[in-house]
Coordinates of C-alpha atoms in Angstrom, one line a residue:
Chain A
X1 CA -41.1 77.6 11.3
X2 CA -44.5 77.7 11.7
X3 CA -47.2 75.5 9.7
X4 CA -51.0 76.0 9.2
X5 CA -53.0 73.4 7.6
X6 CA -56.2 73.4 5.2
X7 CA -57.9 69.9 5.5
X8 CA -58.6 67.3 8.2
X9 CA -58.7 64.1 6.0
X10 CA -55.8 61.2 6.1
X11 CA -52.9 63.2 4.7
X12 CA -53.8 66.1 6.9
X13 CA -54.0 64.4 9.9
X14 CA -50.7 62.4 9.4
X15 CA -48.9 65.4 8.5
X16 CA -50.2 67.3 11.5
X17 CA -49.1 64.7 13.9
X18 CA -45.7 64.3 12.1
X19 CA -45.1 68.0 12.5
X20 CA -45.9 67.8 16.0
X21 CA -43.5 64.8 16.6
X22 CA -40.6 66.9 15.2
X23 CA -41.5 69.9 17.3
X24 CA -42.9 72.0 14.4
X25 CA -45.7 74.3 15.7
X26 CA -49.0 73.7 13.9
X27 CA -50.7 77.1 14.2
X28 CA -54.0 77.0 12.5
X29 CA -56.2 74.4 11.1
X30 CA -59.1 75.1 8.7
X31 CA -61.7 72.4 7.3
X32 CA -64.7 72.2 5.3
X33 CA -66.4 71.3 8.4
X34 CA -65.5 73.1 11.4
X35 CA -65.9 70.3 13.9
X36 CA -63.2 68.1 12.0
X37 CA -60.8 71.2 12.2
X38 CA -61.6 71.5 15.9
X39 CA -60.9 67.8 16.6
X40 CA -57.6 67.7 14.7
X41 CA -56.4 70.8 16.1
X42 CA -57.0 69.6 19.6
X43 CA -54.8 66.3 18.9
X44 CA -51.9 68.6 17.8
X45 CA -52.3 71.5 20.1
X46 CA -53.2 73.9 17.2
X47 CA -56.0 76.4 16.8
X48 CA -59.0 75.7 14.5
X49 CA -60.2 78.5 12.4
X50 CA -63.7 78.9 10.8
X51 CA -62.6 81.3 8.1
X52 CA -59.8 81.0 5.7
X53 CA -58.7 84.8 6.4
X54 CA -58.2 83.8 9.9
X55 CA -55.2 81.7 9.1
X56 CA -52.1 83.5 10.3
X57 CA -50.3 84.6 7.1
X58 CA -46.8 85.8 8.2
X59 CA -44.2 85.7 5.4
X60 CA -42.1 83.1 7.2
X61 CA -45.2 80.7 7.6
X62 CA -46.3 77.8 5.5
X63 CA -49.8 76.8 4.8
X64 CA -50.2 73.2 3.5
X65 CA -53.3 72.4 1.6
X66 CA -54.4 68.8 2.1
X67 CA -57.9 68.4 0.5
X68 CA -59.6 66.6 -2.3
X69 CA -57.8 67.4 -5.6
X70 CA -60.8 69.1 -7.2
X71 CA -61.3 71.4 -4.4
X72 CA -57.7 73.0 -4.5
X73 CA -58.6 75.1 -7.4
X74 CA -61.7 76.2 -5.4
X75 CA -59.8 77.4 -2.2
X76 CA -56.7 78.6 -3.9
X77 CA -58.3 82.1 -5.0
X78 CA -59.5 82.8 -1.5
X79 CA -55.7 82.8 -0.3
X80 CA -54.5 85.5 -2.4
X81 CA -53.8 87.7 0.6
X82 CA -51.5 85.0 2.3
X83 CA -48.1 86.2 2.5
X84 CA -46.2 82.9 3.6
X85 CA -45.7 80.0 1.3
X86 CA -48.7 77.9 0.1
X87 CA -48.2 74.3 -1.0
X88 CA -50.7 71.5 -1.8
X89 CA -50.0 67.8 -0.9
X90 CA -51.4 66.3 -4.1
X91 CA -49.7 63.7 -6.3
X92 CA -51.8 64.8 -9.3
X93 CA -52.5 68.4 -9.2
X94 CA -50.2 70.6 -11.2
X95 CA -48.3 73.4 -9.4
X96 CA -49.9 76.0 -11.6
X97 CA -53.2 75.3 -9.9
X98 CA -51.7 77.6 -7.2
X99 CA -50.6 80.1 -10.0
X100 CA -52.6 83.1 -8.6
X101 CA -50.6 83.2 -5.2
X102 CA -47.5 84.9 -4.3
X103 CA -45.2 82.1 -3.1
X104 CA -46.4 78.4 -3.8
X105 CA -45.3 75.2 -4.1
X106 CA -46.1 71.2 -3.9
X107 CA -45.4 69.1 -0.7
X108 CA -46.3 65.7 -1.9
X109 CA -45.7 62.7 0.6
X110 CA -45.8 59.5 -1.7
X111 CA -47.4 56.9 0.7
X112 CA -50.8 55.4 1.0
X113 CA -52.3 56.6 4.4
X114 CA -55.0 54.8 6.5
X115 CA -56.9 56.9 9.2
X116 CA -56.4 54.2 11.9
X117 CA -52.6 53.2 11.2
X118 CA -49.6 55.2 12.4
X119 CA -47.1 56.0 9.7
X120 CA -43.3 56.5 10.3
X121 CA -43.0 59.8 8.3
X122 CA -39.1 59.6 8.3
X123 CA -39.1 56.9 5.7
X124 CA -41.8 58.6 3.4
X125 CA -40.5 60.1 0.0
X126 CA -41.3 64.0 -0.1
X127 CA -41.6 65.2 -3.4
X128 CA -41.2 69.0 -3.5
X129 CA -41.5 71.6 -6.2
X130 CA -42.0 75.6 -6.0
X131 CA -42.7 78.7 -7.9
X132 CA -39.5 80.1 -6.8
X133 CA -36.0 79.2 -5.1
X134 CA -36.7 80.7 -2.0
X135 CA -40.0 79.2 -1.5
X136 CA -38.4 75.7 -2.4
X137 CA -35.6 76.2 0.0
X138 CA -38.2 76.6 2.7
X139 CA -40.1 73.7 2.0
X140 CA -37.1 71.7 1.6
X141 CA -36.1 72.8 5.1
X142 CA -39.5 71.7 6.3
X143 CA -39.4 68.4 4.4
X144 CA -35.8 67.5 6.0
X145 CA -37.3 67.9 9.5
X146 CA -39.9 65.2 8.6
X147 CA -38.2 62.7 6.4
X148 CA -35.0 61.5 5.2
X149 CA -36.0 61.1 1.5
X150 CA -36.8 64.5 -0.1
X151 CA -36.8 64.8 -3.9
X152 CA -37.3 67.6 -6.4
X153 CA -39.9 66.3 -8.8
X154 CA -41.7 68.7 -11.2
X155 CA -45.5 68.5 -12.0
X156 CA -44.7 66.6 -15.3
X157 CA -42.6 64.1 -13.4
X158 CA -45.1 64.0 -10.6
X159 CA -47.9 62.9 -12.8
X160 CA -46.0 60.1 -13.7
X161 CA -45.2 59.1 -10.3
X162 CA -48.7 59.3 -9.4
X163 CA -49.7 57.1 -12.3
X164 CA -46.9 54.5 -11.2
X165 CA -48.1 54.5 -7.8
X166 CA -51.4 53.0 -9.1
X167 CA -49.4 50.3 -10.5
X168 CA -47.3 49.7 -7.5
X169 CA -50.1 50.0 -5.0
X170 CA -53.7 50.1 -5.7
X171 CA -53.3 47.4 -8.6
X172 CA -51.4 44.9 -6.1
X173 CA -53.6 45.4 -3.4
X174 CA -56.7 44.5 -5.7
X175 CA -54.8 41.4 -7.0
X176 CA -54.3 40.6 -3.2
X177 CA -58.0 40.7 -2.9
X178 CA -58.5 38.2 -5.8
X179 CA -55.9 35.8 -3.9
X180 CA -58.0 36.2 -0.6
X181 CA -61.2 35.4 -2.4
X182 CA -59.8 32.4 -4.3
X183 CA -58.6 31.1 -0.9
X184 CA -61.7 31.6 0.9
X185 CA -63.6 29.7 -1.8
X186 CA -61.5 26.7 -0.8
X187 CA -61.8 27.3 3.0
X188 CA -58.4 28.7 3.1
X189 CA -57.4 31.4 5.3
X190 CA -55.8 34.7 4.0
X191 CA -53.2 34.3 6.7
X192 CA -51.7 31.5 4.7
X193 CA -50.8 34.0 1.8
X194 CA -49.6 37.0 4.0
X195 CA -46.0 36.2 4.4
X196 CA -45.7 35.6 0.7
X197 CA -47.2 39.2 0.0
X198 CA -44.8 40.5 2.6
X199 CA -41.8 38.9 1.2
X200 CA -42.5 39.7 -2.5
X201 CA -42.6 43.6 -1.5
X202 CA -39.6 43.0 0.7
X203 CA -37.5 41.6 -2.1
X204 CA -38.0 44.6 -4.4
X205 CA -36.7 47.0 -1.5
X206 CA -33.0 46.1 -2.6
X207 CA -33.6 44.3 -6.0
X208 CA -35.2 45.5 -9.0
X209 CA -38.8 43.8 -10.0
X210 CA -37.5 42.8 -13.4
X211 CA -34.7 40.8 -11.8
X212 CA -36.8 38.8 -9.4
X213 CA -39.6 38.0 -11.3
X214 CA -40.9 34.3 -10.7
X215 CA -43.8 32.1 -11.4
X216 CA -45.1 30.0 -14.2
X217 CA -45.4 32.7 -16.9
X218 CA -41.7 33.9 -16.8
X219 CA -40.5 30.3 -16.9
X220 CA -42.9 29.7 -19.8
X221 CA -44.5 26.8 -17.9
X222 CA -47.5 26.2 -20.1
X223 CA -48.5 23.0 -18.3
X224 CA -48.9 25.1 -15.0
X225 CA -50.5 28.2 -16.9
X226 CA -53.0 25.8 -18.5
X227 CA -54.0 24.3 -15.2
X228 CA -54.4 27.6 -13.7
X229 CA -56.7 28.9 -16.5
X230 CA -58.7 25.8 -15.8
X231 CA -59.1 26.6 -12.2
X232 CA -60.6 30.1 -13.2
X233 CA -63.1 28.9 -15.7
X234 CA -66.1 30.0 -13.0
X235 CA -64.3 33.5 -12.9
X236 CA -64.2 34.9 -16.2
X237 CA -62.9 38.2 -15.2
X238 CA -59.9 36.7 -13.3
X239 CA -59.2 34.7 -16.1
X240 CA -59.1 37.5 -18.5
X241 CA -56.6 39.3 -15.9
X242 CA -54.5 36.1 -15.6
X243 CA -54.5 35.6 -19.1
X244 CA -53.3 39.4 -19.9
X245 CA -50.6 39.6 -17.2
X246 CA -49.2 36.1 -17.9
X247 CA -48.8 37.0 -21.7
X248 CA -47.1 40.3 -20.9
X249 CA -44.7 38.6 -18.4
X250 CA -43.7 35.8 -20.9
X251 CA -42.6 38.8 -23.3
X252 CA -39.9 39.3 -20.6
Chain B
X1 CA -35.4 12.8 13.2
X2 CA -33.1 12.4 10.1
X3 CA -33.9 14.2 6.8
X4 CA -32.4 13.4 3.5
X5 CA -33.0 15.7 0.2
X6 CA -33.2 15.2 -3.3
X7 CA -32.5 18.2 -5.3
X8 CA -30.1 21.4 -4.8
X9 CA -32.1 24.3 -5.9
X10 CA -33.4 27.5 -4.3
X11 CA -36.1 25.5 -2.1
X12 CA -33.8 22.4 -1.4
X13 CA -30.9 24.8 -0.2
X14 CA -33.1 26.9 2.1
X15 CA -34.8 23.8 3.5
X16 CA -31.6 22.1 4.2
X17 CA -30.0 25.3 5.9
X18 CA -33.2 25.8 7.8
X19 CA -33.1 22.2 9.1
X20 CA -29.5 22.5 10.0
X21 CA -30.4 25.7 12.1
X22 CA -33.0 23.6 14.3
X23 CA -30.7 20.9 14.8
X24 CA -32.4 18.4 12.4
X25 CA -29.6 16.1 10.8
X26 CA -29.6 16.5 7.1
X27 CA -28.1 13.0 6.2
X28 CA -27.9 12.6 2.5
X29 CA -28.4 15.0 -0.5
X30 CA -28.9 13.5 -4.1
X31 CA -28.9 16.0 -7.1
X32 CA -29.1 15.6 -10.9
X33 CA -25.6 16.8 -10.8
X34 CA -23.4 15.6 -8.2
X35 CA -21.2 18.7 -7.8
X36 CA -24.4 20.5 -6.9
X37 CA -25.3 17.9 -4.3
X38 CA -21.7 18.0 -3.0
X39 CA -21.7 21.8 -2.5
X40 CA -25.0 21.9 -0.7
X41 CA -23.8 18.9 1.4
X42 CA -20.7 20.6 2.5
X43 CA -22.8 23.9 3.5
X44 CA -25.0 21.8 5.9
X45 CA -22.7 18.9 6.9
X46 CA -24.4 16.3 5.0
X47 CA -23.3 13.5 2.5
X48 CA -23.6 13.6 -1.0
X49 CA -24.8 10.5 -2.8
X50 CA -24.6 10.0 -6.6
X51 CA -27.0 7.2 -6.7
X52 CA -30.6 7.5 -5.4
X53 CA -30.3 3.8 -3.9
X54 CA -27.6 5.2 -1.5
X55 CA -30.0 7.6 0.3
X56 CA -30.4 6.3 4.0
X57 CA -33.9 4.6 4.0
X58 CA -34.6 3.9 7.6
X59 CA -38.3 3.8 8.5
X60 CA -37.9 6.7 10.8
X61 CA -36.3 8.9 8.0
X62 CA -37.9 11.6 6.0
X63 CA -36.8 12.2 2.6
X64 CA -37.9 15.6 0.9
X65 CA -37.9 15.9 -3.0
X66 CA -37.3 19.4 -4.0
X67 CA -36.9 19.4 -7.6
X68 CA -38.8 20.6 -10.6
X69 CA -42.3 19.8 -11.0
X70 CA -42.1 17.7 -14.1
X71 CA -39.0 15.6 -12.6
X72 CA -40.8 14.4 -9.6
X73 CA -42.8 11.6 -11.5
X74 CA -39.6 10.8 -13.2
X75 CA -37.8 10.3 -9.6
X76 CA -40.7 8.8 -7.7
X77 CA -40.4 5.2 -9.3
X78 CA -36.9 4.7 -8.3
X79 CA -37.7 5.3 -4.6
X80 CA -40.0 2.2 -4.1
X81 CA -37.5 0.6 -1.8
X82 CA -37.3 3.6 0.6
X83 CA -38.9 2.7 3.9
X84 CA -39.1 6.2 5.4
X85 CA -41.6 9.1 4.6
X86 CA -41.1 10.6 1.0
X87 CA -42.8 14.1 0.5
X88 CA -42.3 16.6 -2.3
X89 CA -42.2 20.1 -1.7
X90 CA -44.1 21.5 -4.8
X91 CA -47.2 23.7 -4.9
X92 CA -48.6 22.4 -7.9
X93 CA -48.0 18.7 -7.9
X94 CA -50.8 16.2 -6.6
X95 CA -50.1 14.0 -3.8
X96 CA -51.2 11.1 -6.3
X97 CA -47.6 11.7 -8.0
X98 CA -45.9 9.8 -5.3
X99 CA -48.7 7.0 -5.3
X100 CA -46.6 3.9 -5.9
X101 CA -44.4 4.5 -2.8
X102 CA -45.1 3.2 0.6
X103 CA -45.4 6.4 3.0
X104 CA -45.7 9.6 1.3
X105 CA -46.8 13.2 1.6
X106 CA -46.4 16.8 0.6
X107 CA -44.4 19.4 2.5
X108 CA -44.9 22.8 0.6
X109 CA -43.3 25.9 2.0
X110 CA -45.4 28.7 0.7
X111 CA -42.8 31.4 0.0
X112 CA -40.7 33.0 -2.9
X113 CA -37.3 31.9 -2.6
X114 CA -34.1 33.7 -3.8
X115 CA -30.9 31.9 -3.8
X116 CA -28.9 35.0 -2.4
X117 CA -31.4 36.1 0.2
X118 CA -31.7 34.6 3.6
X119 CA -35.2 33.5 4.8
X120 CA -36.7 33.3 8.1
X121 CA -38.3 29.8 8.0
X122 CA -40.3 30.3 11.3
X123 CA -42.9 32.6 9.5
X124 CA -43.2 30.5 6.3
X125 CA -46.4 28.8 6.3
X126 CA -45.9 24.9 5.6
X127 CA -48.7 23.2 3.9
X128 CA -48.8 19.4 4.7
X129 CA -50.8 16.4 3.2
X130 CA -49.8 12.7 3.6
X131 CA -51.1 9.1 2.4
X132 CA -51.8 8.3 6.0
X133 CA -52.1 9.6 9.3
X134 CA -48.9 8.1 10.9
X135 CA -46.8 9.9 8.0
X136 CA -49.0 13.2 8.3
X137 CA -47.8 13.0 11.9
X138 CA -44.3 12.8 11.3
X139 CA -44.1 15.4 8.8
X140 CA -46.1 17.7 11.3
X141 CA -43.4 17.1 13.8
X142 CA -40.7 18.1 11.4
X143 CA -42.7 21.2 10.1
X144 CA -43.1 22.3 13.7
X145 CA -39.7 22.4 14.4
X146 CA -39.2 24.7 11.4
X147 CA -42.0 27.0 11.4
X148 CA -45.0 28.2 13.8
X149 CA -47.5 28.0 10.7
X150 CA -48.4 24.6 9.7
X151 CA -51.6 23.9 7.8
X152 CA -53.4 20.8 6.6
X153 CA -53.9 21.5 3.0
X154 CA -55.1 18.9 0.6
X155 CA -54.1 18.4 -3.1
X156 CA -57.2 20.4 -4.3
X157 CA -56.7 23.2 -2.0
X158 CA -53.0 23.5 -2.8
X159 CA -53.8 23.9 -6.4
X160 CA -55.9 27.0 -5.4
X161 CA -53.2 28.1 -3.2
X162 CA -50.6 27.8 -5.9
X163 CA -52.8 29.9 -8.1
X164 CA -53.6 32.4 -5.4
X165 CA -49.7 32.7 -5.1
X166 CA -49.5 33.9 -8.5
X167 CA -51.9 36.6 -7.9
X168 CA -50.4 37.7 -4.6
X169 CA -46.8 37.6 -5.6
X170 CA -45.9 37.1 -9.3
X171 CA -48.4 39.5 -10.8
X172 CA -47.8 42.3 -8.1
X173 CA -44.1 41.8 -8.8
X174 CA -44.8 42.5 -12.6
X175 CA -46.6 45.5 -11.7
X176 CA -43.8 46.8 -9.6
X177 CA -41.6 46.4 -12.8
X178 CA -44.0 48.7 -14.9
X179 CA -44.0 51.2 -12.3
X180 CA -40.2 51.1 -12.3
X181 CA -40.1 51.4 -16.1
X182 CA -42.5 54.4 -15.9
X183 CA -40.2 56.1 -13.5
X184 CA -37.1 55.4 -15.2
X185 CA -38.6 57.1 -18.5
X186 CA -39.0 60.4 -16.4
X187 CA -35.6 60.2 -14.7
X188 CA -37.1 59.1 -11.5
X189 CA -35.3 56.5 -9.2
X190 CA -37.3 53.5 -8.3
X191 CA -36.3 54.3 -4.7
X192 CA -39.3 56.8 -4.6
X193 CA -41.9 54.2 -4.8
X194 CA -40.1 51.4 -2.5
X195 CA -41.8 52.7 0.7
X196 CA -45.3 52.7 -1.0
X197 CA -44.7 49.0 -2.2
X198 CA -43.6 48.0 1.5
X199 CA -46.5 49.8 3.1
X200 CA -49.0 48.3 0.7
X201 CA -48.0 44.8 1.5
X202 CA -47.7 46.0 5.1
X203 CA -51.4 47.1 5.4
X204 CA -52.7 43.6 4.3
X205 CA -50.7 41.9 7.2
X206 CA -53.5 42.9 9.5
X207 CA -56.2 44.0 7.3
X208 CA -58.3 42.2 4.3
X209 CA -57.3 44.0 0.9
X210 CA -61.0 44.5 0.1
X211 CA -61.0 46.8 2.9
X212 CA -58.2 49.0 2.1
X213 CA -58.5 49.5 -1.6
X214 CA -57.2 53.0 -2.6
X215 CA -56.8 54.9 -5.8
X216 CA -58.9 56.5 -8.4
X217 CA -60.7 53.7 -9.7
X218 CA -62.3 52.7 -6.3
X219 CA -63.6 56.2 -5.8
X220 CA -64.5 56.3 -9.4
X221 CA -62.4 59.4 -10.0
X222 CA -63.0 59.5 -13.8
X223 CA -60.9 62.7 -14.3
X224 CA -57.8 60.9 -12.8
X225 CA -58.5 57.8 -14.8
X226 CA -58.7 59.7 -17.9
X227 CA -55.4 61.5 -17.3
X228 CA -53.6 58.3 -16.5
X229 CA -55.0 56.6 -19.7
X230 CA -53.5 59.6 -21.7
X231 CA -50.2 59.3 -20.0
X232 CA -50.1 55.5 -21.0
X233 CA -50.9 56.2 -24.9
X234 CA -47.4 55.2 -25.7
X235 CA -47.7 52.0 -24.0
X236 CA -50.7 50.1 -25.3
X237 CA -49.9 47.0 -23.4
X238 CA -49.8 49.1 -20.0
X239 CA -52.9 50.8 -21.0
X240 CA -54.8 47.7 -21.7
X241 CA -53.7 46.5 -18.0
X242 CA -54.6 49.9 -16.6
X243 CA -57.9 50.0 -18.1
X244 CA -58.9 46.2 -17.4
X245 CA -57.7 46.5 -13.7
X246 CA -59.5 49.7 -13.0
X247 CA -62.8 48.4 -14.5
X248 CA -62.6 45.4 -12.3
X249 CA -61.9 47.7 -9.3
X250 CA -64.6 49.9 -10.0
X251 CA -67.2 47.0 -9.8
X252 CA -66.0 47.0 -6.2

């Protein structure tokens, strides 16, 4: 199995490294900026190419498009001569965005990636979809080499998954930030609250969130809710968030 | 060092077990319901007592009050004869609630406890405060036996810490629950999103949340925000939360 990659950002980089780790050859890398393609290619023993047409296009090959959502529809029409399977890695772009191609699909790793931080690909859910059964089979084969968690997820479901990820990742991180700012304002280190954040996420690895909800709102502790709202008087935007989320939690 | 405990709930139970683990003798346990005191006492080789006055009250002893917030002020006046140090374990009750006693303090473990789930006390931050330096010293000595993370936190700071914990724990868990319900409505398993939740919490164990914020709001991706809002049309309360949090994240 031979894979080429379009892109050199976070996801492209982690994917390329993970492929190398499981001994899948990364053949060509193309990026908007050739230097970036070269840098990543060097890391994974691949060949950077400056033109999309230079990407090896054998039938048995897979080409992963891992670039900004908006750019996928711009790049796709330039790949009509490609004979292998072309799959994008986006959570929110429909399969149909690759509709003009021969064999195409989606290869979406559901995780939050940072450039600096190593990730264990074997625990990352890979969400797969393809234009035909043969293409899906090949994407599954590749996915199984990388991860123990591969799922069939169609474009409709993937839209919801991407939205759910905002609630499960982006919003909690923002709330961690409010906690950090509250602590800093009272000369308390963020270190104090890190174990609580870790355990909160840890609990739902086996339980469902609705079964482990804690805090003043779920026990209708009006006394504490009122005290907390008082403490937030100087931060009207945080007070609004506190009241809204507490009201929703109270509804059970 | 000898410790007795008032209470038999989550925190009391985990504390008693953790003390036993580090070879601190738990002498007496009192609870509102004697059967509960007996059950916990049996687990940690302690002696259940049916009257508060029966709790051993040597000067060198520590009595931890680990009961509902409102009940602390009710129990405290009945302990005026106690010669040791009396400390409550609440995040939101002022030190002054024990004001009528001889030597008193606060021994607050900042963590979310579940009855079924074992916890590693050595990584739990213990927030300490006391009515005098000698009492604080003894509480610190006890705390250091249990955890590597002991902090001086006064009642004012503790109020903020307790509020910050709502933003860092209770609210994120509620948002996990929204994610779970969204997935369930589209025949997707919560399992799909668990690694993302774990990694989101994991990231801020070394970074600050403000430095690792991701998602459509922080990159002002109006196209995705509009798509997500469209998906939430059937859930006005989740839509309100989505819009409010996205607006705040956009402010940076």
